[in-house]
């Protein structure tokens, strides 16, 4: 049986039946060349993997504020036993806007301190910088000071090997994102305990696991670009700044349920890629009646577990289908089928999980992609494909859909 609905975002298509693709600001995405390009206000973002050029599909993110001034102007960063050369290389947008930091010949720390970022709320914050080795491929990031309760948090990164490790403190998360063309985005996340100004630090290092102080050669360094100090538990997409903070609005993508939908029985398939981090529930799809009373919730919880919960008759849970944990920045394929007093789901070709006896949600009207009904809990990653069949496909079919 052919599906009655196919949303092929990875194929570059945005169905005209999608009634709303709202974002009250422009935002950035990677094109097939791996370059950052802007998307106008209220347009969906079809993103690509910057390292491979692979089409990933629809990007759906929460609102994020880059609190870091002068994100792309390294001449505004404070040098420490390094020199900074403006516009010395290509930045993530393909323009000659990357700064070059070059170590001097002293035996010391070689680093740049970023301009102070004004943190206006407590909670998880993430520091990230794009780097391209120019003689040095090992780096460290620092988040510390009063807003972190006086704690010192540092993580070191070897972008060639993909190694990352905590030097000191207790960061919540960290990682390396390959951007292609020899460029990488290194990042770390730490929970703040108070508000105020704080400055991140980027260090050059001679070797992974070695001291921060070393004898510089007067020539080695790295190209740097796109610093972000943002209010979230993992790095979001690019938000450029000048002298002050800039906010990217949340993505909201909805579609009315039409003749293609069958509330009595059906099967939905979603192919997607998870976000670079977690820390909270992330909804890949939500089918509802315009409220929380009747709905199908499909999401990854704060522990990384993919779950589906039908709710009916006034937001009464009909049981949780737990499908297992998936890592950050990973592709998933999820199928969910229902009929009268019956539902089942499958993740990535694995075991089919049955939901048992259920009362199906009634009066469903809306498909929300990458977001919870009331807003928030955005997916953070991308959605490549959504398909719907107006019948309950059998359990032996569900794994074949999700391989």
mmCIF file of N, CA and C in Angstrom, residues 286-332:
data_model
loop_
_atom_site.group_PDB
_atom_site.id
_atom_site.type_symbol
_atom_site.label_atom_id
_atom_site.label_comp_id
_atom_site.label_asym_id
_atom_site.label_seq_id
_atom_site.Cartn_x
_atom_site.Cartn_y
_atom_site.Cartn_z
ATOM 1 N N UNK A 286 4.440 15.499 16.718
ATOM 2 C CA UNK A 286 3.354 15.581 17.691
ATOM 3 C C UNK A 286 2.069 15.741 16.896
ATOM 4 N N UNK A 287 1.158 14.780 17.028
ATOM 5 C CA UNK A 287 -0.143 14.838 16.356
ATOM 6 C C UNK A 287 -1.188 15.079 17.428
ATOM 7 N N UNK A 288 -1.987 16.147 17.293
ATOM 8 C CA UNK A 288 -2.862 16.522 18.407
ATOM 9 C C UNK A 288 -4.153 17.157 17.921
ATOM 10 N N UNK A 289 -5.041 17.474 18.894
ATOM 11 C CA UNK A 289 -6.339 18.090 18.593
ATOM 12 C C UNK A 289 -6.335 19.592 18.847
ATOM 13 N N UNK A 290 -5.140 20.181 18.917
ATOM 14 C CA UNK A 290 -5.038 21.597 19.234
ATOM 15 C C UNK A 290 -4.925 21.851 20.711
ATOM 16 N N UNK A 291 -4.778 20.769 21.473
ATOM 17 C CA UNK A 291 -4.589 20.870 22.914
ATOM 18 C C UNK A 291 -3.766 19.660 23.351
ATOM 19 N N UNK A 292 -3.641 19.486 24.655
ATOM 20 C CA UNK A 292 -2.952 18.303 25.154
ATOM 21 C C UNK A 292 -3.920 17.167 25.482
ATOM 22 N N UNK A 293 -5.197 17.336 25.207
ATOM 23 C CA UNK A 293 -6.201 16.335 25.598
ATOM 24 C C UNK A 293 -6.067 15.042 24.804
ATOM 25 N N UNK A 294 -5.940 15.163 23.494
ATOM 26 C CA UNK A 294 -5.830 14.007 22.609
ATOM 27 C C UNK A 294 -4.615 14.196 21.707
ATOM 28 N N UNK A 295 -3.687 13.224 21.761
ATOM 29 C CA UNK A 295 -2.460 13.428 21.007
ATOM 30 C C UNK A 295 -1.613 12.171 20.967
ATOM 31 N N UNK A 296 -0.717 12.141 19.975
ATOM 32 C CA UNK A 296 0.374 11.179 19.919
ATOM 33 C C UNK A 296 1.669 11.962 20.088
ATOM 34 N N UNK A 297 2.430 11.619 21.107
ATOM 35 C CA UNK A 297 3.693 12.302 21.391
ATOM 36 C C UNK A 297 4.844 11.371 21.016
ATOM 37 N N UNK A 298 5.706 11.824 20.094
ATOM 38 C CA UNK A 298 6.864 11.046 19.642
ATOM 39 C C UNK A 298 8.109 11.868 19.934
ATOM 40 N N UNK A 299 8.968 11.369 20.823
ATOM 41 C CA UNK A 299 10.050 12.218 21.303
ATOM 42 C C UNK A 299 11.213 11.388 21.835
ATOM 43 N N UNK A 300 12.338 12.088 22.047
ATOM 44 C CA UNK A 300 13.495 11.534 22.759
ATOM 45 C C UNK A 300 13.539 12.221 24.116
ATOM 46 N N UNK A 301 13.554 11.450 25.204
ATOM 47 C CA UNK A 301 13.503 12.070 26.519
ATOM 48 C C UNK A 301 14.876 12.566 26.957
ATOM 49 N N UNK A 302 14.950 13.136 28.141
ATOM 50 C CA UNK A 302 16.186 13.765 28.596
ATOM 51 C C UNK A 302 17.322 12.764 28.772
ATOM 52 N N UNK A 303 16.987 11.488 28.884
ATOM 53 C CA UNK A 303 18.010 10.452 28.987
ATOM 54 C C UNK A 303 18.414 9.855 27.659
ATOM 55 N N UNK A 304 17.848 10.372 26.558
ATOM 56 C CA UNK A 304 18.190 9.878 25.232
ATOM 57 C C UNK A 304 17.321 8.749 24.732
ATOM 58 N N UNK A 305 16.289 8.354 25.504
ATOM 59 C CA UNK A 305 15.417 7.243 25.106
ATOM 60 C C UNK A 305 14.286 7.732 24.203
ATOM 61 N N UNK A 306 14.064 7.022 23.098
ATOM 62 C CA UNK A 306 12.976 7.349 22.184
ATOM 63 C C UNK A 306 11.695 6.709 22.721
ATOM 64 N N UNK A 307 10.650 7.535 22.856
ATOM 65 C CA UNK A 307 9.391 7.060 23.419
ATOM 66 C C UNK A 307 8.218 7.597 22.611
ATOM 67 N N UNK A 308 7.127 6.845 22.635
ATOM 68 C CA UNK A 308 5.866 7.274 22.033
ATOM 69 C C UNK A 308 4.775 7.059 23.067
ATOM 70 N N UNK A 309 3.949 8.094 23.285
ATOM 71 C CA UNK A 309 2.859 7.986 24.248
ATOM 72 C C UNK A 309 1.564 8.477 23.598
ATOM 73 N N UNK A 310 0.531 7.625 23.473
ATOM 74 C CA UNK A 310 -0.795 8.114 23.086
ATOM 75 C C UNK A 310 -1.508 8.690 24.313
ATOM 76 N N UNK A 311 -2.147 9.829 24.137
ATOM 77 C CA UNK A 311 -2.962 10.433 25.196
ATOM 78 C C UNK A 311 -4.380 10.598 24.667
ATOM 79 N N UNK A 312 -5.362 10.330 25.507
ATOM 80 C CA UNK A 312 -6.752 10.505 25.075
ATOM 81 C C UNK A 312 -7.621 10.882 26.264
ATOM 82 N N UNK A 313 -8.834 11.305 25.952
ATOM 83 C CA UNK A 313 -9.865 11.588 26.968
ATOM 84 C C UNK A 313 -9.354 12.487 28.080
ATOM 85 N N UNK A 314 -8.850 13.656 27.688
ATOM 86 C CA UNK A 314 -8.407 14.624 28.685
ATOM 87 C C UNK A 314 -6.995 14.420 29.156
ATOM 88 N N UNK A 315 -6.084 14.133 28.226
ATOM 89 C CA UNK A 315 -4.655 14.004 28.526
ATOM 90 C C UNK A 315 -4.348 12.796 29.414
ATOM 91 N N UNK A 316 -5.069 11.709 29.209
ATOM 92 C CA UNK A 316 -4.823 10.477 29.954
ATOM 93 C C UNK A 316 -3.859 9.604 29.161
ATOM 94 N N UNK A 317 -2.689 9.306 29.738
ATOM 95 C CA UNK A 317 -1.709 8.475 29.052
ATOM 96 C C UNK A 317 -2.249 7.067 28.847
ATOM 97 N N UNK A 318 -2.050 6.552 27.647
ATOM 98 C CA UNK A 318 -2.446 5.184 27.323
ATOM 99 C C UNK A 318 -1.264 4.219 27.399
ATOM 100 N N UNK A 319 -0.196 4.668 28.042
ATOM 101 C CA UNK A 319 0.985 3.828 28.192
ATOM 102 C C UNK A 319 2.137 4.323 27.346
ATOM 103 N N UNK A 320 3.346 3.995 27.768
ATOM 104 C CA UNK A 320 4.549 4.468 27.097
ATOM 105 C C UNK A 320 5.202 3.337 26.316
ATOM 106 N N UNK A 321 5.446 3.564 25.041
ATOM 107 C CA UNK A 321 6.214 2.636 24.222
ATOM 108 C C UNK A 321 7.662 3.113 24.245
ATOM 109 N N UNK A 322 8.526 2.430 24.977
ATOM 110 C CA UNK A 322 9.934 2.797 25.090
ATOM 111 C C UNK A 322 10.741 1.970 24.100
ATOM 112 N N UNK A 323 11.457 2.647 23.195
ATOM 113 C CA UNK A 323 12.110 1.973 22.079
ATOM 114 C C UNK A 323 13.615 1.902 22.199
ATOM 115 N N UNK A 324 14.180 2.465 23.256
ATOM 116 C CA UNK A 324 15.620 2.384 23.440
ATOM 117 C C UNK A 324 16.305 3.718 23.277
ATOM 118 N N UNK A 325 17.553 3.754 23.684
ATOM 119 C CA UNK A 325 18.338 4.988 23.676
ATOM 120 C C UNK A 325 19.039 5.190 22.341
ATOM 121 N N UNK A 326 19.123 6.430 21.915
ATOM 122 C CA UNK A 326 19.880 6.779 20.713
ATOM 123 C C UNK A 326 20.849 7.906 21.059
ATOM 124 N N UNK A 327 22.042 7.906 20.461
ATOM 125 C CA UNK A 327 23.039 8.918 20.803
ATOM 126 C C UNK A 327 22.728 10.266 20.170
ATOM 127 N N UNK A 328 23.493 11.264 20.581
ATOM 128 C CA UNK A 328 23.400 12.576 19.964
ATOM 129 C C UNK A 328 23.929 12.521 18.530
ATOM 130 N N UNK A 329 23.418 13.410 17.691
ATOM 131 C CA UNK A 329 23.892 13.560 16.312
ATOM 132 C C UNK A 329 23.895 12.222 15.575
ATOM 133 N N UNK A 330 22.772 11.487 15.701
ATOM 134 C CA UNK A 330 22.657 10.167 15.081
ATOM 135 C C UNK A 330 21.367 10.081 14.273
ATOM 136 N N UNK A 331 21.414 9.334 13.170
ATOM 137 C CA UNK A 331 20.234 9.157 12.348
ATOM 138 C C UNK A 331 19.333 8.083 12.951
ATOM 139 N N UNK A 332 18.033 8.345 12.952
ATOM 140 C CA UNK A 332 17.061 7.388 13.462
ATOM 141 C C UNK A 332 15.935 7.226 12.452
#
